[in-house]
Every structure is written in C-alpha cells, then in structure tokens.
C-alpha cells in the first residue's frame, strides 16, 4: 500500500502522528483488541488536507443523536436496530456533514445502513429521480442492498431499482422509466443500460456508493468502473466501502473521491475470541469427506456453510450429503440466477440447514445466524478466509469456524495463521467415532460420483463452455466459483 499519512483521531487525544494503524492491512483482524479502540477516522493526506479534522469520539450515541431524522429513526426501530453499530456511529455524522468517505468495513458490520441512512436523509430534503447509485460486485448483494434501502426508506416511500445481469433487460428499462430514487447495480449491466436504454442517464446523480470495492476490482471491473465514473457528475458525494484496502482500491479512491475521510472499524467478531471459535483439522486429503460428515453430525441441528474451492466439489458434496440424509443445498456461480436466489432463500428460511458454497457465497451476502463455517477446501488467500469465517459469530452471537488442512495445505494454513496473528488450536475429533462412518460415506461417495456424471452430462447437453471465451459484461458479476 502506498504510504498514506493518517492520524488516529477518533478515540485518543492528542492525536499521534506515528500511529498508522495496521487496521486496514489485507483484512487482518485486530485480534482481541477492544472494539471501541478500533474505530478510527482519518483524513487522506492530500496537500490540501494535511491537517486533521477532529471527529467526534464514537461514544454510544443513538441514531437521533447522530443526526438522523425522526422518520428514519422510526424505520431503524422497526428493523430492530436498537443502537448504531460502530461503523454507523463513525460514518453517519461525517456523511451528514457532506463528506466523501472511505469505509473499511465488512458485511455484517451494518455498513449498508451506514451509507443508506445519510443518503435517504438527503433524499428527503431534496427528492429527485436518480438520486443515488450503489455499485456492488454481485447480483445477490445488489438485491440485498436494495431491500435494505426499501426497508429503511419505507416511511418516505423511496423507489429503488435493481439493475443486475442475468435478468430481463426490458423490465429493467421499464423500472428505470419509472424514475427510481435509488439504483443498485452491478457495473456490467448498468453500463449496458447507460449505453442502450433511451432516456436513461445519471447526469443528475447526487450520491455514488461503491460497495465491496475490493471485490468489485477483484472481478476485473476496473475499466468498466472508469467508464461509468466518466458519465457521472463530478459534483456528487461518494462513499467507498471495502473490507480491505488494496492498491487497486487506493487508485479507485484517488480517481473518484474528493478529499475523503477514512473510517475504519475492525469488526468485533475478530476481536472477541469467545464469540468466534476458530480451529483446524489436520487430516489426509483422502479422509476429508468422512471428517466432514463427522463434523456435520457433531453440529447437527445448527446452520452451517461448507466452503469449497470449485463448482464441481460443491455439487459433489451436495449430492454426497443429501445421500446421507443431510439437508444440503449447493450455491455456486454456474447455477442460474433464480437457482442461486432460491438456494439462498431456502437456507435463510432454514428449510435447508447446510449450504455448500464456493466463495460466491462469501462475498457480501447477508446470511443471518450461521452457526458453523467449515472450510472444506482452504481458501488460497487469507483475505478470503476472513470473508468466509465472517459468515458466523455475527452481531455478538457465538460461532465456530473449522478449517480442513491436508498434507497439501500446510503452507497456506501457515500464511492464514500469520495473517490472523495467532496460532489456532486443532479441533479435537475422536478418530474411533469418525471411522465408524467409513462404510456409509464410501457408499455415498460412489452414489455422488454417479450423480455428478448425470449432472455433467445434462450441463454439457445445455451447451456449456461459456467461460471459455472472453467474459461478457453480463458474466462478470456472476463470478466463477
Ligand atoms: P450489513 O453489514 O449492512 O450487511 O448488515 C448486517 C446485518 O446487520 C443486517 O441484517 C442488518 O439489518 C443488521 N444491522 C444493521 N445495522 C444494525 C444495527 N444498528 N443494529 C442491529 N442490526 C443491524
């Protein structure tokens, strides 16, 4: 990361020049630190803004005390938000002052309301169509954000439109024709509409949000974002939210923000060891399936996400687990959009309690009350590990994350532990009990292989190979997992 001069001003006075927190480095959690001490506001070091603007300490204030108007406070109450989360306490007053913001926060921290409330408040003061645009990397996240806007803005009758790939363009054009206040979009499809939908322009836009900016850029959206930014008015407020601050995100912020303040809150789930219990299970590769079944039995009745690295493995495990009577449902990027939303819906409603997923599911999806995360395949980078385990132990609840480490994964695991800044314990699995499952699991494996053959044949018949060539804009927000 290029040197960006920052000062910590939120909690301590006098501010200390030398205190450049590592809070934002590659998503590394601030282990066991106190959550209050971890929220910060800092000014970007542009020559014009070298001095610090004192921020209010994040004392426990109500939404009203942060400056939120009555009708929106009521909406928060209806949503069950008793008090602002740390990212909301830090961001909302600054956003209401009209500042551009870079929020370093993840899904689960309450960041959607942190940007939605100030935008809705500004909208109430001066209602107009195409007031705000939120860009998100995945379709599911876009749907989720628009739902949050609608729920929080219900008392002020806000109109939103979701513009994402994989859905009918004509009905989206009609939705845009109704002049919504807020558009939540994935970049590819938005650009298609900007180029092809008559009468649609964002020239009067007042607020732009780039949510999960690190993910947006991961998915090669860079050139597309540049194109979109060129057709937006410069006179606007911009909020950029990201779980991590990579050099790509830095370049994005420089291109599109004006004199921004940085707000960073490391989410409490990483700070309290008692709420998130992390462990690993060191076992040979060939025994992974059997240990998975063992663990799912151990956590029977609880909701779990099993993360894998490939679409094939996701689908295979879903077949295997179903054969053994588990309520498992797969989620990956090669399912149709409606199948993905359907899978998530079933998992949310608990009609299935095991979601087997590629990292598509780790990206920004708000899946409430997940008790257990099992990393069946380790992620290749620690950033993704942090996203994955962030699906559990949210909002003060407890959670468990167990990672399978095989003979091939030791180095990756050491890197992850390095990023976490601590060594984790090995999960205590009773080997005798595990091996009792061997025969049943082996039968189920054979069955799953057969099912996979049928599945692959069906997919082949439908004409696959769409990932072979250059990805279309529509494909980009689909992700490859
Ligand atoms: P987000 O990080 O925006 O995806 O939010 C994660 C979850 O926290 C969502 O289910 C929100 O509805 C919920 N949430 C947001 N703000 C608050 C709050 N102040 N108090 C309680 N829950 C909240």
XYZ file of C-alpha atoms and ligand atoms in Angstrom:
504
model
C 0.000 0.000 0.000
C 1.441 3.409 -0.853
C 2.209 5.492 2.158
C -0.865 7.412 3.081
C -0.367 9.642 6.027
C -3.055 9.081 8.561
C -3.690 10.042 12.101
C -5.876 8.357 14.586
C -8.237 10.933 15.967
C -11.412 9.225 16.964
C -10.516 7.883 20.339
C -7.420 9.465 21.640
C -6.245 12.992 22.118
C -3.802 14.325 21.318
C -3.561 12.535 18.010
C -0.294 10.796 17.457
C 1.452 11.274 14.168
C 3.216 7.977 14.341
C 0.090 5.971 14.796
C -0.578 4.484 11.432
C -2.796 1.605 12.261
C -2.495 -1.696 10.505
C -6.227 -1.997 10.752
C -6.604 -1.889 7.033
C -3.829 -4.216 6.037
C -5.099 -7.104 3.953
C -8.122 -7.639 6.122
C -6.093 -8.746 9.083
C -8.335 -8.843 12.091
C -7.279 -6.940 15.116
C -7.200 -9.908 17.380
C -8.518 -9.440 20.839
C -8.396 -5.703 20.714
C -11.158 -3.726 22.210
C -13.782 -2.818 19.639
C -14.134 0.804 20.712
C -10.435 1.374 20.361
C -10.542 0.024 16.876
C -12.763 2.560 15.254
C -10.903 5.349 13.574
C -11.453 8.324 11.390
C -8.591 9.765 9.433
C -8.066 12.319 6.741
C -6.425 11.403 3.490
C -3.117 13.138 3.084
C -3.727 15.326 0.108
C -1.654 18.512 0.248
C -4.822 20.484 0.860
C -5.899 18.311 3.699
C -2.874 17.513 5.750
C -4.461 18.730 8.928
C -6.816 16.697 10.934
C -10.398 17.498 11.314
C -11.383 16.336 14.748
C -14.002 13.698 14.650
C -16.494 13.065 17.369
C -15.465 10.237 19.611
C -17.634 7.257 18.962
C -19.410 7.406 22.275
C -22.560 5.353 22.398
C -24.997 7.674 20.684
C -28.464 6.940 19.420
C -29.372 7.316 15.738
C -31.120 10.554 16.681
C -28.018 11.876 18.401
C -26.013 11.090 15.284
C -28.312 13.471 13.422
C -30.783 11.047 11.857
C -34.276 12.455 11.392
C -37.324 11.107 13.213
C -38.910 9.118 10.376
C -35.658 7.260 9.656
C -35.087 6.620 13.376
C -38.509 5.008 13.391
C -37.516 2.836 10.442
C -34.403 1.722 12.353
C -36.556 0.859 15.321
C -38.911 -1.149 13.126
C -35.889 -3.017 11.783
C -34.868 -3.841 15.333
C -31.775 -1.616 15.320
C -31.514 -0.595 18.948
C -28.294 1.380 18.659
C -25.920 2.277 15.828
C -23.100 -0.173 15.122
C -19.528 1.223 15.318
C -19.288 1.814 11.554
C -22.638 3.624 11.654
C -21.560 5.771 14.625
C -18.423 6.790 12.786
C -19.780 7.247 9.274
C -23.212 8.785 9.701
C -22.227 12.164 11.246
C -19.496 12.658 8.647
C -21.763 11.663 5.782
C -24.417 14.063 7.073
C -21.780 16.817 7.008
C -21.435 16.125 3.298
C -18.022 14.463 3.364
C -16.808 11.781 0.979
C -15.999 8.627 2.893
C -13.886 5.528 2.615
C -15.352 2.966 4.972
C -13.241 -0.009 5.841
C -15.852 -2.431 6.993
C -17.273 -5.752 6.053
C -20.671 -7.163 5.507
C -22.106 -7.887 8.904
C -20.854 -4.613 10.380
C -24.031 -2.714 9.485
C -22.335 -0.801 6.685
C -25.374 -0.813 4.390
C -27.367 1.322 6.814
C -24.220 3.404 7.396
C -24.445 4.670 3.826
C -28.184 4.207 3.222
C -29.403 6.376 6.114
C -27.483 9.554 5.166
C -28.483 9.109 1.518
C -32.150 8.654 2.409
C -31.985 11.681 4.687
C -30.513 13.832 1.919
C -33.127 12.473 -0.475
C -35.909 13.592 1.855
C -34.516 17.094 1.921
C -34.458 17.339 -1.871
C -36.291 14.487 -3.572
C -35.413 13.792 -7.195
C -35.152 10.770 -9.503
C -31.780 9.026 -9.888
C -30.558 10.498 -6.623
C -28.246 7.672 -5.582
C -26.355 4.854 -7.285
C -24.888 1.900 -5.407
C -22.485 -0.351 -7.298
C -21.989 -3.863 -5.949
C -19.932 -6.784 -7.239
C -22.573 -9.486 -7.186
C -26.216 -9.741 -8.029
C -27.218 -11.146 -4.667
C -25.533 -8.321 -2.817
C -27.264 -5.774 -5.059
C -30.663 -7.304 -4.273
C -29.833 -7.270 -0.581
C -28.783 -3.610 -0.611
C -31.926 -2.529 -2.424
C -34.009 -4.397 0.151
C -32.221 -2.502 2.921
C -32.945 0.826 1.166
C -36.586 -0.099 0.766
C -36.966 -1.195 4.373
C -35.193 1.842 5.804
C -36.909 4.172 3.338
C -40.382 2.683 3.697
C -41.651 5.658 5.696
C -40.592 8.023 2.921
C -41.802 5.859 0.015
C -38.406 5.508 -1.602
C -38.344 3.927 -5.072
C -35.425 1.659 -5.890
C -34.436 -0.322 -8.977
C -32.072 -3.279 -9.096
C -30.067 -3.402 -12.312
C -28.110 -6.639 -12.481
C -27.059 -9.143 -15.110
C -28.954 -12.352 -15.716
C -32.323 -10.606 -15.529
C -34.562 -9.320 -18.301
C -33.290 -6.008 -19.710
C -36.685 -4.841 -20.888
C -38.290 -4.990 -17.461
C -35.240 -3.211 -16.074
C -35.673 -0.466 -18.704
C -39.290 -0.126 -17.613
C -38.162 0.106 -13.972
C -35.696 2.850 -14.960
C -38.501 4.607 -16.863
C -40.337 4.924 -13.544
C -37.520 7.167 -12.398
C -36.413 5.462 -9.189
C -34.646 7.442 -6.483
C -32.003 4.811 -5.878
C -30.400 2.389 -8.338
C -28.470 -0.583 -7.043
C -26.467 -2.155 -9.825
C -23.693 -4.434 -10.890
C -21.369 -2.479 -13.200
C -21.760 -4.538 -16.380
C -25.494 -4.322 -16.651
C -25.539 -0.689 -15.585
C -23.188 0.175 -18.440
C -25.421 -1.717 -20.864
C -28.364 0.428 -19.810
C -26.369 3.641 -19.900
C -25.429 2.820 -23.491
C -28.676 1.338 -24.731
C -31.677 2.473 -22.711
C -33.136 5.608 -24.228
C -33.675 8.495 -21.881
C -31.616 6.945 -19.078
C -28.763 8.990 -17.755
C -27.171 9.626 -14.403
C -26.258 13.232 -15.072
C -28.196 14.481 -12.056
C -26.832 11.877 -9.637
C -26.055 13.179 -6.138
C -24.616 10.118 -4.341
C -22.433 7.269 -5.522
C -21.602 4.264 -3.347
C -19.085 1.627 -4.350
C -19.755 -1.277 -2.042
C -17.224 -4.065 -1.546
C -14.848 -2.056 -3.705
C -12.071 -4.597 -3.195
C -14.341 -7.268 -4.629
C -15.537 -5.035 -7.442
C -11.935 -4.678 -8.541
C -11.111 -8.343 -7.966
C -13.621 -9.233 -10.605
C -11.826 -7.199 -13.251
C -14.351 -4.425 -13.254
C -11.660 -1.710 -13.306
C -12.017 -0.419 -16.886
C -15.791 -0.600 -16.625
C -15.773 1.440 -13.427
C -13.649 4.070 -15.145
C -16.205 4.265 -17.939
C -19.093 4.604 -15.516
C -17.275 7.260 -13.483
C -16.766 9.310 -16.647
C -20.520 9.695 -17.192
C -21.322 10.648 -13.592
C -21.338 14.274 -12.485
C -18.251 15.386 -10.544
C -20.458 17.364 -8.191
C -21.610 14.472 -6.082
C -20.820 12.740 -2.825
C -19.019 9.406 -2.977
C -18.820 6.651 -0.390
C -16.433 3.791 -0.979
C -16.777 0.727 1.224
C -14.282 -2.063 1.257
C -13.255 -4.843 3.617
C -9.629 -4.300 2.697
C -7.638 -1.512 1.176
C -5.612 -2.926 -1.697
C -3.533 -0.787 -4.028
C -6.277 -1.125 -6.642
C -8.823 0.273 -4.215
C -6.415 3.103 -3.454
C -6.275 4.036 -7.113
C -10.049 3.917 -7.320
C -10.423 6.218 -4.346
C -7.986 8.697 -5.857
C -9.899 8.703 -9.111
C -13.304 9.270 -7.705
C -13.349 10.783 -4.237
C -12.905 14.336 -3.197
C -10.926 14.945 -0.034
C -12.315 11.862 1.668
C -12.261 10.852 5.297
C -11.356 7.319 6.117
C -13.473 5.467 8.627
C -12.282 2.108 9.742
C -13.810 -0.302 12.129
C -12.479 -3.755 12.567
C -15.478 -5.850 13.188
C -15.917 -7.198 16.640
C -16.194 -10.807 15.528
C -12.441 -10.947 15.199
C -11.751 -9.221 18.421
C -13.506 -11.437 20.865
C -12.142 -14.923 20.893
C -15.088 -16.081 22.913
C -17.612 -15.343 20.142
C -15.757 -16.869 17.198
C -14.065 -20.161 17.914
C -11.617 -20.989 15.151
C -9.850 -24.311 14.808
C -8.271 -26.507 12.180
C -8.344 -30.199 11.479
C -5.144 -31.695 10.126
C -6.078 -34.843 8.207
C -5.021 -36.629 5.000
C -6.790 -35.467 1.865
C -8.430 -38.858 1.323
C -10.279 -38.608 4.650
C -11.862 -35.222 4.066
C -15.353 -36.466 3.201
C -15.594 -38.674 6.224
C -14.469 -35.919 8.594
C -16.954 -33.555 7.003
C -19.779 -35.970 7.706
C -18.489 -36.431 11.248
C -18.429 -32.685 11.884
C -21.880 -32.136 10.415
C -23.183 -34.835 12.741
C -21.436 -33.109 15.631
C -23.152 -29.844 14.740
C -26.498 -31.421 13.814
C -29.395 -29.009 14.062
C -27.184 -25.977 13.584
C -26.853 -23.995 10.386
C -23.591 -24.474 8.547
C -21.814 -23.247 5.445
C -19.339 -25.648 3.879
C -16.905 -23.779 1.670
C -15.236 -25.446 -1.276
C -12.926 -24.159 -3.962
C -14.654 -25.415 -7.112
C -18.086 -25.719 -8.598
C -17.511 -29.450 -9.110
C -16.679 -30.068 -5.469
C -19.646 -28.001 -4.309
C -22.021 -30.008 -6.397
C -20.415 -33.341 -5.469
C -20.580 -32.627 -1.743
C -24.210 -31.561 -2.012
C -25.028 -34.939 -3.632
C -22.949 -36.826 -1.066
C -24.529 -35.111 1.915
C -28.045 -35.430 0.582
C -27.492 -39.152 0.077
C -26.619 -39.355 3.741
C -29.799 -37.530 4.717
C -28.414 -34.040 5.368
C -30.407 -31.004 4.219
C -27.643 -29.672 1.980
C -28.058 -27.192 -0.821
C -25.353 -26.062 -3.294
C -24.587 -22.452 -4.181
C -22.140 -21.577 -6.921
C -21.744 -19.295 -9.879
C -22.764 -21.785 -12.530
C -26.281 -22.031 -11.183
C -28.856 -19.809 -12.833
C -29.634 -16.580 -11.056
C -33.032 -17.824 -9.917
C -31.497 -21.072 -8.633
C -28.955 -19.086 -6.631
C -31.582 -16.858 -5.088
C -33.745 -19.930 -4.470
C -30.884 -21.723 -2.702
C -30.225 -18.723 -0.516
C -33.920 -18.360 0.240
C -34.155 -21.971 1.396
C -31.107 -21.566 3.567
C -32.326 -18.297 5.057
C -35.706 -19.786 5.868
C -33.937 -22.820 7.377
C -35.782 -25.263 5.146
C -32.178 -26.409 4.470
C -29.559 -26.017 7.140
C -26.367 -26.743 5.215
C -25.188 -24.503 2.410
C -22.338 -25.919 0.330
C -20.807 -22.977 -1.435
C -17.936 -21.584 -3.398
C -16.720 -18.137 -2.465
C -19.640 -16.607 -4.296
C -21.472 -17.083 -1.018
C -18.753 -15.422 0.998
C -18.976 -12.222 -0.939
C -21.121 -9.780 0.812
C -24.152 -11.905 1.330
C -26.137 -11.248 4.427
C -26.945 -14.729 5.628
C -28.158 -14.380 9.184
C -27.491 -16.755 12.060
C -24.949 -19.151 10.626
C -23.635 -21.230 13.480
C -20.771 -23.042 11.810
C -18.387 -22.362 8.931
C -16.462 -25.358 7.612
C -13.617 -24.656 5.235
C -13.690 -27.993 3.443
C -11.155 -26.566 1.000
C -8.890 -23.868 2.353
C -9.083 -20.577 0.537
C -5.891 -19.638 -1.269
C -5.574 -16.284 0.464
C -6.144 -15.007 3.956
C -8.483 -12.264 2.788
C -10.941 -14.869 1.586
C -10.526 -16.798 4.842
C -11.598 -13.706 6.724
C -14.601 -13.208 4.472
C -15.622 -16.811 4.958
C -15.383 -17.019 8.724
C -17.186 -13.687 8.865
C -20.366 -15.598 7.996
C -20.564 -16.712 11.615
C -20.267 -15.126 15.055
C -22.006 -12.001 13.871
C -23.643 -9.306 15.940
C -22.367 -10.682 19.224
C -23.533 -14.248 18.615
C -21.164 -17.144 19.015
C -19.897 -19.187 16.105
C -17.463 -21.866 15.094
C -15.118 -21.982 12.116
C -13.193 -25.167 11.388
C -10.722 -25.476 8.530
C -9.594 -28.700 6.917
C -5.846 -28.742 6.469
C -4.407 -31.612 4.426
C -0.863 -32.565 3.587
C -1.107 -30.176 0.619
C -2.315 -27.180 2.581
C 0.187 -26.688 5.359
C 1.881 -23.695 3.785
C -1.385 -21.913 3.002
C -2.575 -22.568 6.539
C 0.591 -21.079 7.992
C 0.031 -17.982 5.882
C -3.532 -17.691 7.159
C -2.397 -18.051 10.751
C 0.250 -15.438 10.069
C -2.414 -13.028 8.837
C -4.558 -13.755 11.882
C -1.574 -13.075 14.067
C -2.075 -16.193 16.137
C -1.845 -19.963 16.116
C -5.172 -21.731 16.247
C -5.963 -24.947 18.092
C -6.553 -28.252 16.388
C -10.145 -29.472 16.588
C -10.467 -32.472 18.808
C -12.104 -35.172 16.642
C -12.452 -38.652 18.103
C -10.828 -40.876 15.478
C -12.704 -44.042 16.512
C -16.080 -42.361 16.129
C -15.060 -40.992 12.748
C -14.007 -44.319 11.297
C -17.345 -45.899 12.194
C -18.764 -43.732 9.397
C -16.346 -45.064 6.777
C -18.597 -47.549 5.039
C -21.644 -45.321 4.746
C -19.557 -42.448 3.471
C -17.855 -44.634 0.924
C -21.249 -45.807 -0.438
C -22.421 -42.213 -0.605
C -19.240 -41.217 -2.442
C -19.947 -43.771 -5.144
C -23.502 -42.539 -5.460
C -22.336 -38.928 -5.654
C -19.936 -39.802 -8.484
C -22.838 -41.242 -10.463
C -24.966 -38.193 -9.785
C -22.099 -35.963 -10.886
C -21.887 -37.846 -14.162
C -25.576 -37.227 -14.832
C -25.198 -33.617 -13.778
C -22.225 -33.031 -16.070
C -23.973 -34.722 -18.969
C -27.051 -32.547 -18.516
C -24.951 -29.420 -18.352
C -22.968 -30.498 -21.390
C -26.192 -31.021 -23.315
C -27.282 -27.492 -22.492
C -24.124 -26.196 -24.181
C -21.599 -25.220 -21.633
C -18.233 -23.715 -22.297
C -19.455 -20.211 -21.760
C -16.455 -19.416 -19.639
C -14.077 -20.442 -22.391
C -14.087 -17.205 -24.309
C -13.965 -13.594 -23.249
C -16.432 -12.876 -20.487
C -19.324 -10.699 -21.470
C -20.321 -7.860 -19.181
C -23.246 -9.918 -18.059
C -20.982 -12.741 -16.986
C -18.671 -10.574 -14.952
C -20.906 -10.116 -11.956
C -21.614 -13.806 -11.946
C -18.301 -14.838 -10.538
C -16.606 -18.051 -11.418
C -16.922 -20.038 -8.258
P -24.632 -5.228 6.661
O -23.232 -5.159 7.217
O -25.101 -3.913 6.153
O -24.769 -6.332 5.647
O -25.615 -5.584 7.882
C -25.578 -6.809 8.539
C -26.854 -7.063 9.325
O -26.906 -6.214 10.469
C -28.134 -6.815 8.531
O -29.017 -7.889 8.785
C -28.683 -5.535 9.103
O -30.091 -5.476 9.027
C -28.195 -5.595 10.547
N -27.992 -4.265 11.161
C -27.553 -3.138 10.548
N -27.464 -2.138 11.445
C -27.850 -2.621 12.639
C -27.974 -2.062 13.951
N -27.674 -0.786 14.198
N -28.392 -2.880 14.956
C -28.688 -4.175 14.696
N -28.599 -4.761 13.497
C -28.179 -4.012 12.472
